[in-house]
Short mmCIF file of C-alpha atoms in Angstrom, two decimals:
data_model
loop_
_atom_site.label_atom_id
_atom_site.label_comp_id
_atom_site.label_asym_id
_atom_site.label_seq_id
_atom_site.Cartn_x
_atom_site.Cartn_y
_atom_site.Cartn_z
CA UNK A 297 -0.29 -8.73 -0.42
CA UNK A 298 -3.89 -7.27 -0.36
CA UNK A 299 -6.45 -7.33 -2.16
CA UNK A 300 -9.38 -4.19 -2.48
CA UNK A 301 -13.08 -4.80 -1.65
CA UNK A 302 -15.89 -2.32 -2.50
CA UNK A 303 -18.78 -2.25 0.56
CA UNK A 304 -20.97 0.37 0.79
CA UNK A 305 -18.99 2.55 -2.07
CA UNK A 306 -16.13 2.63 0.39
CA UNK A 307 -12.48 0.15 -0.57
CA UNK A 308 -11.28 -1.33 1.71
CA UNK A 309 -8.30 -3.62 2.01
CA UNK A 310 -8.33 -6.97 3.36
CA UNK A 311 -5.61 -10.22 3.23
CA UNK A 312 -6.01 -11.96 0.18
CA UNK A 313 -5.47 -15.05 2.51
CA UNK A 314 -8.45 -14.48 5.61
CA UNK A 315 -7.27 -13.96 9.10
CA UNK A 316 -7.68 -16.83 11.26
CA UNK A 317 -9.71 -16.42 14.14
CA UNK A 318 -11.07 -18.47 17.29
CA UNK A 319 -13.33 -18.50 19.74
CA UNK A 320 -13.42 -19.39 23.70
CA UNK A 321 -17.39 -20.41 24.07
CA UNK A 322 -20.02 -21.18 22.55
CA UNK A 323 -23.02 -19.31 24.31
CA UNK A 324 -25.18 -16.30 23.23
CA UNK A 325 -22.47 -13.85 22.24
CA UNK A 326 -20.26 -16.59 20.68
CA UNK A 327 -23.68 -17.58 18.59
CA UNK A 328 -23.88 -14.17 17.30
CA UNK A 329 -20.26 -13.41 16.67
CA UNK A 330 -19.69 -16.77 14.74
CA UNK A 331 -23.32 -15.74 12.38
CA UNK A 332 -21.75 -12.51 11.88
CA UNK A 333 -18.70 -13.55 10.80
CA UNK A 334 -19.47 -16.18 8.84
CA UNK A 335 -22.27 -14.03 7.04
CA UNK A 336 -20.60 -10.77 6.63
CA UNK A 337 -17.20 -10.48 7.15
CA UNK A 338 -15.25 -12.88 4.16
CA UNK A 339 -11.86 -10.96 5.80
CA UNK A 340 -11.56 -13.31 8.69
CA UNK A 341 -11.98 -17.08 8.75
CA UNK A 342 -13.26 -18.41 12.44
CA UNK A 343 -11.21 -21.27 12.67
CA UNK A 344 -13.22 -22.94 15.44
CA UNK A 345 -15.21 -22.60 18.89
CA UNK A 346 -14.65 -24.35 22.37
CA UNK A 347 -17.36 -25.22 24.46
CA UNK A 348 -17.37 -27.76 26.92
CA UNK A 349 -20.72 -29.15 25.57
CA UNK A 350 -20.25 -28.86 21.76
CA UNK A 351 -23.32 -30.82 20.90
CA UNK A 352 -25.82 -28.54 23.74
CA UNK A 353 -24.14 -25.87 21.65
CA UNK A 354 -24.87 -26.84 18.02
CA UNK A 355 -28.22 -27.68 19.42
CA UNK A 356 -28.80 -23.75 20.86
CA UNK A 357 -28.13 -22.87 17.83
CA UNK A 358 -24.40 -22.22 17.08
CA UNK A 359 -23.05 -21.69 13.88
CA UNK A 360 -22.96 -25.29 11.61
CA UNK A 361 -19.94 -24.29 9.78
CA UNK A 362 -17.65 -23.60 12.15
CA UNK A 363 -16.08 -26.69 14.04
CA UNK A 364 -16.79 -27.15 17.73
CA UNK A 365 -14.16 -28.70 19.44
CA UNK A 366 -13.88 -29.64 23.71
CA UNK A 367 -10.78 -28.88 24.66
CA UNK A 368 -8.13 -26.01 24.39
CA UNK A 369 -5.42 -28.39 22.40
CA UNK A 370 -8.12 -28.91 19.96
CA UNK A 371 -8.75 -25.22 19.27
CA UNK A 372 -4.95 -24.54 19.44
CA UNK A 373 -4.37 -27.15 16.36
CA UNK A 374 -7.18 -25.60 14.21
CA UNK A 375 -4.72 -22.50 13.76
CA UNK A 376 -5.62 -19.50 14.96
CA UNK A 377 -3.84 -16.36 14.49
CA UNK A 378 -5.16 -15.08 17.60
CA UNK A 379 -8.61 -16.26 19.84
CA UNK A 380 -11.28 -14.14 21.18
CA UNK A 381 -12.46 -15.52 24.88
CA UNK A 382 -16.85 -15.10 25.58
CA UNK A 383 -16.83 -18.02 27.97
CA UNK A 384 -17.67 -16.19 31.26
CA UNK A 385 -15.06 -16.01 34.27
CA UNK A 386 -15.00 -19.49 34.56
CA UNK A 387 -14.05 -20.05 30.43
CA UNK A 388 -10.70 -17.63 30.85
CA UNK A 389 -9.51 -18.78 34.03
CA UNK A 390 -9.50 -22.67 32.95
CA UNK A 391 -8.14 -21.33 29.13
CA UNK A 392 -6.95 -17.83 28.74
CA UNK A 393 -3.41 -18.43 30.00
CA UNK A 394 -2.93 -21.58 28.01
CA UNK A 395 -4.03 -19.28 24.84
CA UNK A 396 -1.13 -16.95 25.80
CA UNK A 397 1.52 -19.38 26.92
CA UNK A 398 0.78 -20.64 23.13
CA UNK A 399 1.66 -16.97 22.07
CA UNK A 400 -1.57 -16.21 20.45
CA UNK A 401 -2.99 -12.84 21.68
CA UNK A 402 -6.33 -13.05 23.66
CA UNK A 403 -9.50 -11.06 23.20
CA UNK A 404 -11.07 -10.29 27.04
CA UNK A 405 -15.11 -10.27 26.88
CA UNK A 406 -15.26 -11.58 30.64
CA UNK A 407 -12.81 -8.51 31.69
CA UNK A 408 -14.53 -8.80 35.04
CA UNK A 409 -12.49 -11.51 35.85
CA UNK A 410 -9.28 -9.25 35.92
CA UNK A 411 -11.26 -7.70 39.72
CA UNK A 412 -8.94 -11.15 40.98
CA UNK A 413 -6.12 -10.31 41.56
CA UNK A 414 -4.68 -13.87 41.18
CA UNK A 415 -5.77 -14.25 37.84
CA UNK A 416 -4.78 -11.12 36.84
CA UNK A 417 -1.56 -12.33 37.90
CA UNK A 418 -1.55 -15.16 36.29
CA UNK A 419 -3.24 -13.97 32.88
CA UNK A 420 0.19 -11.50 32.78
CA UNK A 421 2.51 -14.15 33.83
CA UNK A 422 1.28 -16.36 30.57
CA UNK A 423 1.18 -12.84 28.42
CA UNK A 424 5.36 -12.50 29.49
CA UNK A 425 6.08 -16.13 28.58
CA UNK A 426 4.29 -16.58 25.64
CA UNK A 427 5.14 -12.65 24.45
CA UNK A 428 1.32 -12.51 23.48
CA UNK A 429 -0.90 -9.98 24.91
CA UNK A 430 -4.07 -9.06 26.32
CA UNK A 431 -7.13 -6.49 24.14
CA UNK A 432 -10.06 -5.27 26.20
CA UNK A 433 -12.54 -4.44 24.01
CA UNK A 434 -14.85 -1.60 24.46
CA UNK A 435 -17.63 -3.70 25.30
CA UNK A 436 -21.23 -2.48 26.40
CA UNK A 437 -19.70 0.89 26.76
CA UNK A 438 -17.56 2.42 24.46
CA UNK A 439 -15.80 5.40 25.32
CA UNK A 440 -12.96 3.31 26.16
CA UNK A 441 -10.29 5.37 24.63
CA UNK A 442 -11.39 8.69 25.83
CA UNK A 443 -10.93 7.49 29.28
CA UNK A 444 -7.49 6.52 28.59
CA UNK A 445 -6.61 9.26 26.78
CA UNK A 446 -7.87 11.32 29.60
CA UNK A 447 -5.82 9.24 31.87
CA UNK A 448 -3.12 10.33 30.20
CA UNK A 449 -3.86 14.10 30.79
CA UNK A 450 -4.50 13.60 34.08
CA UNK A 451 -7.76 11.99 35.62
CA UNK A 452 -8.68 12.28 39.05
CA UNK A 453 -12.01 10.63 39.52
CA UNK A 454 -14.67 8.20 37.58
CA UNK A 455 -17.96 7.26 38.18
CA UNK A 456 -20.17 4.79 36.48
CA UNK A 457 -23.63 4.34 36.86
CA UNK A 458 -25.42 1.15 35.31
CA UNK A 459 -29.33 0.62 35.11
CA UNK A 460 -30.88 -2.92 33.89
CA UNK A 461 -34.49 -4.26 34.04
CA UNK A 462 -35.63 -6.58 36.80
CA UNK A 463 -35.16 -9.59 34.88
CA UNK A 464 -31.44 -8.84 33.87
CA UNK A 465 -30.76 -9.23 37.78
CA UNK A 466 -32.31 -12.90 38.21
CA UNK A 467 -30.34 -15.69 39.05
CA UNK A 468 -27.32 -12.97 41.10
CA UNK A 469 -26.86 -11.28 44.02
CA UNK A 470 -29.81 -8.84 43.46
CA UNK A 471 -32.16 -11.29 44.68
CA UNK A 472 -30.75 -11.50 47.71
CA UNK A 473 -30.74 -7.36 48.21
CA UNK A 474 -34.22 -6.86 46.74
CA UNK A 475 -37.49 -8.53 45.85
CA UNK A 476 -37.06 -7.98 42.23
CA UNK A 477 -41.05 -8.89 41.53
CA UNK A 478 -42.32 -5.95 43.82
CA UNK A 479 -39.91 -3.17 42.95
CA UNK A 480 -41.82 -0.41 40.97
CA UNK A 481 -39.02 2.32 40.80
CA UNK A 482 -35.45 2.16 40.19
CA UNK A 483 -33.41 0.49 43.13
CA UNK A 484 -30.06 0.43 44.29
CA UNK A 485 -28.31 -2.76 44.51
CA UNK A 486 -25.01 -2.24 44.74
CA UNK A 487 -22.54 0.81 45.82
CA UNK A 488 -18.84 0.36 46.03
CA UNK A 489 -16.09 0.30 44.05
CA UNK A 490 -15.90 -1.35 40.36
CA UNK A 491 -13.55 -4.00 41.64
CA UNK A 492 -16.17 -5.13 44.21
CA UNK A 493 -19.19 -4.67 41.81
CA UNK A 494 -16.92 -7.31 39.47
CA UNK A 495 -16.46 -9.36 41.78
CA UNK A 496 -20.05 -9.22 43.12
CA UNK A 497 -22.10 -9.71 39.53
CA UNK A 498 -19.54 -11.28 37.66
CA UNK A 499 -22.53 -11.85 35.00
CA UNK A 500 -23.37 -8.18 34.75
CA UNK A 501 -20.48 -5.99 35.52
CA UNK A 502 -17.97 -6.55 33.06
CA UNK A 503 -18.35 -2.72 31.89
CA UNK A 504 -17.14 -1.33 35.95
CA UNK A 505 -13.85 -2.96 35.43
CA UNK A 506 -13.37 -2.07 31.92
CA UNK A 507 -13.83 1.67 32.89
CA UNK A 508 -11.29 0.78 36.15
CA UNK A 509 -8.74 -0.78 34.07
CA UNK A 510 -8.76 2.10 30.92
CA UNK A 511 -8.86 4.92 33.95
CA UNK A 512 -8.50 5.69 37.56
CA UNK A 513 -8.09 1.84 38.69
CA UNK A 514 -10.73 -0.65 40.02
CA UNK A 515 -10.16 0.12 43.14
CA UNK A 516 -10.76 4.07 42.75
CA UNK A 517 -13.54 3.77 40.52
CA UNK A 518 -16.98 4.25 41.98
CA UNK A 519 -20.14 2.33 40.94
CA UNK A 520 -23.77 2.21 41.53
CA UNK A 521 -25.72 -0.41 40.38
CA UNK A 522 -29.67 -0.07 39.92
CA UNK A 523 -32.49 -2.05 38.93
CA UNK A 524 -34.91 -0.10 37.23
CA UNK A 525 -38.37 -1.51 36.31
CA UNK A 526 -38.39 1.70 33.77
CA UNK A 527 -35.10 0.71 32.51
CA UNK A 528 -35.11 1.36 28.68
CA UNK A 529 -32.96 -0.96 28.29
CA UNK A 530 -28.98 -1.91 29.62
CA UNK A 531 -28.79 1.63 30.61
CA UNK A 532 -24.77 2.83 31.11
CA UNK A 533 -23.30 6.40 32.09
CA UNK A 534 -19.91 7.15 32.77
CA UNK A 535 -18.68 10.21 34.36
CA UNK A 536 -14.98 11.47 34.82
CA UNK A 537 -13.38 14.65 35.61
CA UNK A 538 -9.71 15.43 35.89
CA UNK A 539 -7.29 18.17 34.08
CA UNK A 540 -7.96 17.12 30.60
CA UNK A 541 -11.33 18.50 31.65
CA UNK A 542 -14.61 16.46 31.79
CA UNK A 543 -16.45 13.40 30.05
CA UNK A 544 -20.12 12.30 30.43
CA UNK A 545 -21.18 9.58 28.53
CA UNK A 546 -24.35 7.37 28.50
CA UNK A 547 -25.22 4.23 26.57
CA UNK A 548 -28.65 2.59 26.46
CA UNK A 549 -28.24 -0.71 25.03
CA UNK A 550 -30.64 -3.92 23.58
CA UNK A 551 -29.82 -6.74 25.56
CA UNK A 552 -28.29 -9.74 23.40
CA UNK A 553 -31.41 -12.10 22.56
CA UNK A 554 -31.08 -15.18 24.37
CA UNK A 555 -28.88 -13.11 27.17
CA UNK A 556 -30.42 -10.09 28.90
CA UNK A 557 -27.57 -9.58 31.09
CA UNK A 558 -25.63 -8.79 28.18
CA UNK A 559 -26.02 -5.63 26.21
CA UNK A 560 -25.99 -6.61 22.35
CA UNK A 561 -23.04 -3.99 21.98
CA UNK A 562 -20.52 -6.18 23.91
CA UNK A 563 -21.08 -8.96 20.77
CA UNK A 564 -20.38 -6.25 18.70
CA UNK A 565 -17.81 -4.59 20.41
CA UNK A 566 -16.15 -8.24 20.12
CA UNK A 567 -16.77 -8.48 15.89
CA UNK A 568 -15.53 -5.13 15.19
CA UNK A 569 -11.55 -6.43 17.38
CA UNK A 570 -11.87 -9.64 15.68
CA UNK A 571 -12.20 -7.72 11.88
CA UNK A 572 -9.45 -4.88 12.96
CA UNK A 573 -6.42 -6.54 12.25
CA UNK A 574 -7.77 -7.66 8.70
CA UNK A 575 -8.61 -4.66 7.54
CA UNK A 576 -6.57 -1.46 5.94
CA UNK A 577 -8.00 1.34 8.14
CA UNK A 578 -9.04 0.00 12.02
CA UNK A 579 -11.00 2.81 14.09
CA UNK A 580 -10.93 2.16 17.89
#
């Protein structure tokens, strides 16, 4: 049984018991989504956050009120209804298919990691046994669901295009293809196909296989990757054409502070799956 809510003049219905929630990490995004949740959204209850250095992570700032626990059995005994993974490639291989062995459903942030096919594999073989399933949010992109839709209707070819600032390339492959002090127009550093580009900047190409997964495939998908000194920001534009006709879309997001591979939107994107299931009336 529910119980109404007025925000903003508009009712909305939410358990009269919160939803329990968890989280896999406990970096940028996971700072932001716990601070958000705990501030603004009374509908869910975050349960708890793993991080393999729970004092570094209190200490960067994470959320005091939620506990921070070091291991996936500790999470799993806090009670979760379901858990939403942030922890990079290397948080969902070591936890995501213990999360849905357990039978909880998973939320994907680091859907890059699906461009392996083994863990792929083995992310479905732990879905099957523990009947629990995968959500890929819409991340840095959005427009998700219209690519899926238009899959549906018959899609024949995507194309995404992403542009970050210099300094969102540091520390990956980029510095290997260009000299990412001297560039002073935008550069191509990558062309291929979105399962490569995963596999290739597994820090900044969560969004290519995303758009492969909710259309064409990864392997079908084309991407070009830039770095753009006149970047406005964590520039994204999807293309796709097929017989439901044709989609253009284009993003320009604020990288997460503290992250600026990340676009802020993927934290977001990440709240607003986390709040669905509590709520009366879910968009998206």
């Amino acid at each position: 049984m529910g119980q109404t809510v007025e925000r903003g003049g508009v009712a909305d219905s939410v358990r009269r018991e919160p939803l329990a929630v968890a989280l896999v990490g406990g970096g940028a995004i996971a700072r932001v989504i716990a601070r958000r949740l705990v501030d603004e959204h009374p509908e869910v209850r975050l349960v708890g956050a793993l991080d393999i250095d729970p004092a570094g992570a209190r200490e960067r700032g994470f959320a005091p009120e939620v506990p921070l626990v070091d291991s996936l059995d500790a999470l799993l005994a806090l009670g979760p209804s379901f858990v939403a993974e942030c922890a990079g490639h290397a948080g969902l291989l070591q936890h995501g298919p213990g999360v849905l062995r357990a039978g909880l459903d998973l939320v994907v942030a680091s859907v890059g990691a699906l461009a392996d096919a083994r863990l792929e594999g083995a992310l479905r073989e732990a879905a099957a046994a523990g009947g629990a399933r995968m959500r890929i949010p819409s991340g840095a992109i959005g427009a998700l669901d219209a690519l899926a839709s238009a899959r549906v209707g018959g899609l024949e070819q995507v194309g995404y295009t992403g542009r970050k600032p210099p300094l969102a390339w540091r520390g990956t492959r980029a510095e290997t293809v260009v000299d990412l002090d001297r560039i002073v127009e935008a550069t191509r550093i990558f062309e291929g196909s979105a399962r490569e580009a995963a596999l290739a900047y597994p820090q900044n190409a969560n969004v290519c296989a995303a758009v492969g997964l909710a259309g064409v495939g990864m392997d079908e998908t084309r991407v070009e990757l830039y770095a753009d000194p006149q970047a406005r920001g964590n520039e994204h534009r999807l293309q796709a054409a097929g017989a439901f006709g044709e989609l253009r879309f284009e993003v320009v997001g604020r990288p997460l502070a503290g992250n600026p591979k990340t676009s802020s939107l993927a934290a977001y994107s990440l709240i607003k799956t986390l709040v669905a299931p509590a709520r009366a009336i879910a968009v998206g």
